[in-house]
Amino acid sequence: MDRIKITGGRPLEGIIPISGAKNAALPLMIASILTRETLTLHNVPRLSDVRLLMRILGNHGVDAAISGKRLGQSEESGETITLSARDIVDTTAPYELVSRMRASFWVIAPMLARMGQARVSLPGGCAIGTRPVDLLLMALEKLGADIEIDSGYVIATAPKGLKGGTIDFPKVTVGGTHVALMAASLADGTTIIKNAAREPEITDLAECLIKMGAKIEGAGTSQIVIEGVARLDGAHYAVLPDRIETGTYAIAVAMTGGNVLLEGARADLLQNALDHIEKAGAKITVEPTGLRISRAPGLLAPVDITTEPFPGFPTDLQAQFMALMTRASGSSRIHETIFENRFMHVQELARLGAQIKLEGDVAIVKGQSRLKGAPVMATDLRASVSLIVAALVAEGTTTVNRVYHLDRGFEALEKKLGRCGADIERISGEG
Ligand code: UD1
């Protein structure tokens, strides 16, 4: 297993290209099941989750291929993936695959909408809280599906096809909204999704579905109306830039000091987080090719955050912001409202010298911690990257184990940071 070794203390200077968003690419790939025609996705990030999803889709009969590089494309240009679900050969998604990536559970929606049946394993335990799928199943039931649970599998059927209906989510759910959008696109009649998630990745999926021929209005607001169509066509679609990668590198620069252009980044995708990073002491300017982040030497200000559905502060940047606050001039409060148990990084940050007290869903971070390098490991994607952020300023060397978590969500992280002056290297092998 690979490890990443970082020796802290260097400011970041240069350009970091921002990749396509993982959390948009995954549902877009899954949407390919909705059509017999070819869906071509551009700007897809090179991530292990994308590779795994290609395999999962392959099991269902989707031909998935990565196109070769085209003239003028650099190493950083995202990949182009073609997905052709001409014939669905298997409507079962097995435990071995679904348990490795929760988002693959979402195949249930397009499979049911197109084939009238799907048998998908429940995702099983997850490191960040219980993360149930009850709301996803409720959405499918509202569209006329029969749902049964048998031996750890969800068996969903709609022999006469799905029917439009009203889905009123009692809680904002990104996955639930993705599932509802995909299923309703091929349902008979009109569907109204109330209290829909407003995340940019939802809008990205809706825009792609519209290009495929779906009739959707209101994506990006909390009420989405879908007029079902009998069939969808192929399309070309480019994945939007990753706002979590953008926010992570912005926080890294706020942490180390320096001056970095985040190429291709879009401020409108994470304005709330950028406002908090600025309050902490970074300077952020919008440039024609991206966002510039800089910070002059000096202490950071303590800033409280509360995670919320979009457009609030994203839970996926909570761990990184907590790492930043360990270096603020005073105490800050970090309130996690989306997931229970999303504080696993606290113990590992403590190994680097951070002083953080947990009170239920609030973490109180004492500022001015002296961070010192140590071997650490993390149990999820965002937690791992928060350790990288801390290690960039820790005295001495930090080794981050279990790097496969990072490879799920951050493309070429060590290259991107290394080119900006960080002392960082990947060590291959046992870890
Ligand atoms: C997606 C993102 C993840 C992000 C999260 C919140 C992807 C691949 N993942 O996850 O990175 O952290 O949104 O922005 O896009 N819930 C239920 N029942 C359900 C579904 C969800 O109770 O059936 C709860 C969850 O436990 C959680 C909350 O709703 O407390 C929000 O979860 P949700 O928005 O669905 O997260 P994901 O789609 O799994």
XYZ file of C-alpha atoms and ligand atoms in Angstrom:
470
model
C 0.000 0.000 0.000
C 1.405 3.402 -0.934
C 2.269 6.074 1.600
C 2.840 9.801 1.239
C 5.745 11.447 3.015
C 5.668 15.178 3.653
C 8.198 17.442 5.299
C 6.426 20.598 6.373
C 7.367 24.253 6.315
C 7.394 25.296 2.682
C 5.021 27.906 1.224
C 3.096 26.965 -1.926
C 3.780 28.988 -5.085
C 2.619 28.233 -8.616
C -0.332 26.819 -10.510
C -2.587 23.907 -9.560
C -4.968 22.676 -12.247
C -8.370 21.694 -10.826
C -9.761 18.376 -12.052
C -13.322 17.455 -12.942
C -15.533 16.806 -9.916
C -15.619 13.228 -8.653
C -19.099 13.716 -7.195
C -20.422 14.873 -10.549
C -18.564 12.317 -12.675
C -19.979 9.341 -10.749
C -23.714 10.110 -11.203
C -23.087 11.213 -14.798
C -21.481 7.857 -15.544
C -24.399 6.065 -13.893
C -26.845 8.049 -16.050
C -25.424 6.233 -19.099
C -27.632 3.269 -18.123
C -30.690 5.352 -19.052
C -29.999 5.167 -22.792
C -29.077 2.667 -25.508
C -27.007 5.399 -27.152
C -23.458 6.494 -26.296
C -22.848 9.026 -23.542
C -19.482 10.734 -23.902
C -18.129 12.464 -20.799
C -15.254 14.917 -20.966
C -13.071 16.287 -18.150
C -13.416 13.102 -16.095
C -10.872 12.982 -13.244
C -8.311 10.149 -13.061
C -9.454 8.552 -9.837
C -9.749 5.038 -8.523
C -13.489 5.575 -7.844
C -14.006 6.333 -11.553
C -12.115 3.163 -12.527
C -14.124 1.089 -10.066
C -17.407 2.497 -11.343
C -16.372 1.647 -14.913
C -15.965 -1.960 -13.749
C -19.300 -1.933 -11.951
C -21.079 -0.538 -15.016
C -19.245 -3.098 -17.144
C -20.878 -5.856 -15.065
C -24.281 -4.559 -16.102
C -23.273 -4.637 -19.757
C -22.166 -1.026 -20.234
C -19.233 -0.731 -22.653
C -16.982 1.824 -20.987
C -13.811 3.046 -22.666
C -11.291 5.796 -22.022
C -10.465 7.735 -25.181
C -6.865 8.402 -26.108
C -5.331 11.838 -25.651
C -6.230 14.400 -28.257
C -4.008 17.042 -29.808
C -3.368 19.916 -27.426
C -4.317 17.969 -24.318
C -1.891 18.091 -21.432
C -1.239 15.600 -18.672
C -3.725 17.548 -16.569
C -6.567 17.573 -19.064
C -9.332 15.344 -17.802
C -10.090 12.102 -19.540
C -12.834 11.470 -22.061
C -14.894 8.385 -21.306
C -17.485 6.837 -23.594
C -20.249 4.741 -22.092
C -22.613 2.646 -24.189
C -25.378 0.753 -22.446
C -26.873 -0.760 -25.605
C -27.970 -3.930 -23.839
C -28.238 -4.314 -20.087
C -27.124 -7.889 -19.440
C -27.428 -7.995 -15.660
C -29.669 -5.960 -13.348
C -27.918 -7.131 -10.171
C -25.268 -5.009 -8.441
C -23.441 -7.361 -6.059
C -22.320 -6.677 -2.507
C -18.601 -7.084 -3.381
C -18.795 -4.015 -5.622
C -21.455 -1.819 -3.970
C -19.739 -2.146 -0.587
C -16.578 -0.643 -2.086
C -18.322 2.502 -3.318
C -21.575 3.739 -1.857
C -22.474 5.874 -4.870
C -22.741 2.730 -7.015
C -26.009 2.018 -5.164
C -27.472 4.778 -7.349
C -27.491 2.396 -10.357
C -30.799 1.208 -8.891
C -32.591 4.239 -10.376
C -31.658 4.087 -14.072
C -31.827 0.297 -14.061
C -35.343 0.312 -12.638
C -36.466 3.114 -14.952
C -35.188 1.407 -18.082
C -35.507 -2.307 -17.288
C -38.398 -2.311 -14.798
C -36.272 -4.156 -12.259
C -33.071 -3.901 -10.260
C -31.453 -5.973 -7.532
C -28.841 -3.931 -5.721
C -26.930 -4.803 -2.588
C -27.368 -2.524 0.416
C -24.097 -0.577 0.732
C -23.334 -1.861 4.230
C -21.320 -0.164 6.957
C -19.580 3.081 6.288
C -16.901 4.929 8.169
C -18.928 8.142 8.423
C -22.073 7.447 10.327
C -24.881 5.124 9.374
C -25.677 6.689 5.989
C -28.948 4.872 5.277
C -30.692 4.638 1.890
C -34.278 4.891 3.177
C -34.916 8.213 1.422
C -33.618 6.899 -1.902
C -36.031 3.980 -1.656
C -38.877 6.271 -0.574
C -38.295 8.329 -3.738
C -38.519 5.231 -5.952
C -41.689 4.079 -4.155
C -43.302 7.471 -4.807
C -42.709 6.770 -8.500
C -44.556 3.471 -8.250
C -41.740 1.013 -7.560
C -42.261 -2.045 -5.366
C -39.371 -2.393 -2.959
C -38.427 -5.533 -1.080
C -35.370 -6.225 1.017
C -34.071 -9.785 0.859
C -30.755 -11.130 2.185
C -29.046 -7.755 2.126
C -30.341 -6.878 -1.329
C -32.910 -4.306 -2.390
C -35.181 -5.768 -5.026
C -36.990 -3.006 -6.871
C -39.601 -3.737 -9.513
C -41.930 -1.721 -11.714
C -43.146 -4.147 -14.382
C -45.374 -1.547 -16.042
C -42.783 1.217 -15.735
C -42.432 4.093 -13.287
C -45.119 6.772 -12.912
C -44.553 10.429 -12.127
C -45.314 11.515 -8.555
C -44.473 13.978 -5.818
C -41.347 13.278 -3.785
C -41.033 15.446 -0.692
C -37.696 14.764 0.986
C -37.877 15.276 4.784
C -34.114 15.931 4.714
C -31.882 17.279 1.954
C -30.123 14.352 0.291
C -27.724 14.545 -2.623
C -27.965 10.835 -3.442
C -31.746 10.886 -3.052
C -32.047 13.805 -5.468
C -29.746 12.110 -8.035
C -31.805 8.928 -7.837
C -35.108 10.811 -8.132
C -33.861 12.805 -11.150
C -32.691 9.733 -13.038
C -35.786 7.660 -12.295
C -38.257 10.476 -13.034
C -36.635 11.278 -16.395
C -37.987 8.026 -17.847
C -41.189 7.817 -15.746
C -44.610 8.282 -17.267
C -45.933 11.748 -16.353
C -44.795 14.606 -14.169
C -42.626 14.341 -11.056
C -42.118 17.096 -8.508
C -39.115 16.838 -6.198
C -39.562 19.010 -3.113
C -36.718 19.935 -0.743
C -34.306 18.826 -3.474
C -30.543 19.108 -2.927
C -29.152 22.220 -4.628
C -25.541 21.048 -4.935
C -23.803 22.008 -8.217
C -23.353 18.291 -8.956
C -27.173 17.969 -9.053
C -27.349 20.771 -11.602
C -24.578 19.070 -13.600
C -26.527 15.805 -13.746
C -29.738 17.633 -14.667
C -27.985 19.549 -17.470
C -26.546 16.341 -18.881
C -29.949 14.626 -18.705
C -31.473 17.628 -20.525
C -28.842 17.209 -23.259
C -29.915 13.552 -23.454
C -33.504 14.677 -24.045
C -34.947 14.857 -20.514
C -37.405 17.603 -19.568
C -36.251 19.079 -16.272
C -36.886 22.484 -14.726
C -35.652 24.002 -11.494
C -32.407 22.066 -10.927
C -30.284 24.124 -8.544
C -33.386 25.208 -6.607
C -35.211 23.233 -3.936
C -38.088 22.299 -6.258
C -37.386 20.350 -9.426
C -40.091 19.432 -11.940
C -39.504 16.586 -14.377
C -41.730 15.694 -17.286
C -40.961 12.063 -18.072
C -39.995 11.068 -21.630
C -40.208 7.648 -23.311
C -36.513 7.461 -24.190
C -33.250 9.319 -23.796
C -30.463 9.729 -26.366
C -26.705 9.902 -26.197
C -24.875 13.189 -25.542
C -21.496 14.823 -25.012
C -21.044 16.452 -21.622
C -18.087 17.993 -19.747
C -17.887 17.440 -15.974
C -17.778 20.628 -13.884
C -14.632 21.517 -11.858
C -14.235 19.904 -8.443
C -15.257 22.379 -5.722
C -13.920 20.145 -2.946
C -10.497 19.884 -4.576
C -10.602 23.672 -5.098
C -11.453 24.325 -1.452
C -8.828 21.872 -0.232
C -6.001 23.579 -2.123
C -7.303 27.017 -1.124
C -7.114 25.882 2.508
C -3.638 24.413 1.909
C -2.384 27.794 0.642
C -4.059 29.583 3.565
C -2.188 27.144 5.784
C 1.322 27.390 4.287
C 1.242 30.932 2.966
C 2.321 31.655 -0.607
C 0.483 32.378 -3.826
C -1.227 29.818 -6.065
C -3.519 30.023 -9.085
C -6.171 27.300 -8.970
C -6.609 26.888 -12.690
C -10.138 26.200 -13.902
C -11.661 26.727 -10.432
C -15.029 28.488 -10.168
C -15.829 30.668 -7.143
C -19.608 30.283 -7.531
C -19.305 26.578 -6.708
C -17.989 27.227 -3.200
C -18.554 30.886 -2.296
C -19.471 30.120 1.312
C -16.242 28.180 1.933
C -14.161 30.852 0.176
C -15.711 33.538 2.412
C -14.647 31.570 5.499
C -11.140 30.948 4.135
C -10.835 34.703 3.477
C -12.030 35.497 7.004
C -9.253 33.244 8.264
C -6.701 35.448 6.492
C -6.250 34.378 2.873
C -6.719 36.688 -0.085
C -8.822 35.295 -2.915
C -9.186 36.908 -6.320
C -11.107 35.788 -9.359
C -8.929 35.743 -12.479
C -9.911 34.917 -16.067
C -8.399 31.412 -15.829
C -9.273 30.535 -12.236
C -8.961 31.613 -8.616
C -5.838 33.060 -7.057
C -5.214 32.349 -3.381
C -2.486 34.039 -1.409
C -1.572 34.650 2.170
C 1.106 36.842 3.602
C 3.031 35.543 6.642
C 1.290 36.126 9.967
C -1.276 34.520 12.181
C -4.578 33.158 10.937
C -7.829 34.345 12.499
C -10.102 31.813 14.243
C -13.350 31.283 12.301
C -16.390 29.207 13.332
C -18.135 27.058 10.745
C -21.334 25.016 10.536
C -21.653 22.479 7.740
C -24.864 22.696 5.745
C -26.321 21.543 2.433
C -25.353 23.747 -0.546
C -25.008 26.742 -0.628
C -23.765 26.405 2.976
C -20.309 25.307 4.096
C -19.717 21.800 2.613
C -19.219 18.878 4.980
C -16.569 17.607 2.552
C -14.317 20.563 3.514
C -14.918 20.338 7.260
C -11.855 18.204 8.059
C -9.524 20.393 5.999
C -10.860 23.576 7.635
C -10.350 22.009 11.042
C -6.693 21.396 10.177
C -6.408 25.071 9.202
C -7.928 26.229 12.480
C -5.265 24.403 14.513
C -2.983 27.288 13.462
C -5.377 30.161 14.162
C -4.649 32.749 16.840
C -7.546 31.553 19.033
C -10.231 28.897 19.464
C -12.830 28.055 16.842
C -16.005 25.944 16.774
C -16.651 23.452 14.000
C -20.241 22.219 13.918
C -20.987 19.163 11.749
C -24.686 18.897 10.914
C -24.730 16.600 7.862
C -23.113 13.368 9.059
C -22.818 11.882 12.515
C -19.395 10.506 13.347
C -17.561 12.636 10.779
C -14.813 13.587 13.212
C -12.473 10.621 12.771
C -9.696 12.945 11.684
C -9.639 14.522 15.162
C -7.615 11.720 16.720
C -5.123 11.639 13.883
C -4.736 15.440 13.884
C -4.060 15.085 17.613
C -1.133 12.793 16.782
C 0.380 15.768 14.945
C -0.104 17.963 18.026
C -3.534 19.501 17.389
C -5.656 20.213 20.459
C -9.292 19.542 19.639
C -12.119 18.824 22.065
C -15.269 17.040 20.912
C -18.679 17.941 22.351
C -21.234 15.884 20.420
C -21.426 17.276 16.907
C -19.189 20.246 17.730
C -15.394 20.275 17.725
C -13.622 23.055 19.617
C -10.243 23.659 18.027
C -7.611 25.364 20.131
C -5.479 27.589 17.943
C -1.715 28.092 17.842
C -0.998 24.377 18.023
C 2.590 23.420 17.394
C 2.256 20.672 14.808
C 4.992 18.036 14.655
C 5.339 15.343 11.996
C 4.299 11.767 12.855
C 3.058 8.621 11.121
C -0.710 8.934 10.652
C -3.478 7.203 8.801
C -7.078 7.950 8.064
C -10.256 6.078 7.495
C -11.828 8.242 4.827
C -11.115 10.503 1.947
C -11.626 13.940 3.499
C -9.913 12.939 6.732
C -6.802 11.814 4.821
C -6.506 15.082 2.995
C -6.892 17.065 6.226
C -3.782 15.252 7.451
C -1.944 16.308 4.289
C -2.975 19.930 4.936
C -1.675 19.737 8.513
C 1.527 17.972 7.449
C 2.362 20.826 5.056
C 3.121 23.059 8.052
C 4.136 20.466 10.656
C 7.746 20.473 11.820
C 9.637 17.475 10.472
C 8.245 14.578 8.500
C 4.740 13.127 8.421
C 3.946 9.831 6.757
C 0.316 9.426 5.712
C -0.610 5.758 5.422
C -3.535 4.194 3.546
C -3.167 6.540 0.610
C -5.803 4.627 -1.345
C -8.379 6.841 0.344
C -6.746 9.882 -1.259
C -6.549 8.207 -4.649
C -10.319 7.783 -4.548
C -10.880 11.518 -4.639
C -7.763 13.582 -5.369
C -6.072 13.286 -8.738
C -2.252 13.444 -8.671
C -2.231 15.198 -5.293
C 1.481 14.768 -4.645
C 2.365 16.039 -8.127
C 0.091 19.067 -7.860
C 1.498 20.066 -4.448
C 5.082 19.058 -5.320
C 5.141 21.340 -8.364
C 4.171 24.242 -6.085
C 7.147 23.660 -3.834
C 5.844 21.231 -1.210
C 8.329 18.627 -0.002
C 6.107 15.643 -0.746
C 6.691 12.179 -2.171
C 4.779 8.971 -2.693
C 6.417 5.830 -1.438
C 5.190 2.697 -3.175
C 4.824 -0.591 -1.400
C 3.719 -2.008 1.913
C 2.332 0.521 4.351
C -22.959 13.020 -1.189
C -21.490 13.108 -1.529
C -20.643 13.256 -0.268
C -21.147 14.451 0.546
C -22.653 14.346 0.795
C -23.220 15.587 1.485
C -21.227 11.849 -3.580
C -20.698 10.646 -4.270
N -21.083 11.924 -2.262
O -23.134 11.844 -0.392
O -19.274 13.462 -0.655
O -20.468 14.479 1.789
O -23.351 14.186 -0.448
O -22.940 16.730 0.763
O -21.753 12.741 -4.225
N -29.636 10.259 4.477
C -30.660 9.528 5.048
N -31.328 8.635 4.250
C -31.029 8.461 2.928
C -29.980 9.227 2.360
C -29.303 10.131 3.161
O -30.952 9.647 6.231
O -31.670 7.626 2.276
C -28.887 11.228 5.327
C -27.399 10.895 5.434
O -27.173 9.933 6.448
C -26.836 12.250 5.779
C -27.708 13.212 4.975
O -28.906 12.495 4.694
O -26.977 12.514 7.139
C -27.118 13.707 3.680
O -26.663 12.618 2.925
P -26.605 12.676 1.326
O -26.746 14.089 0.880
O -27.566 11.680 0.778
O -25.113 12.184 1.042
P -24.593 11.254 -0.138
O -25.420 11.459 -1.361
O -24.408 9.871 0.372
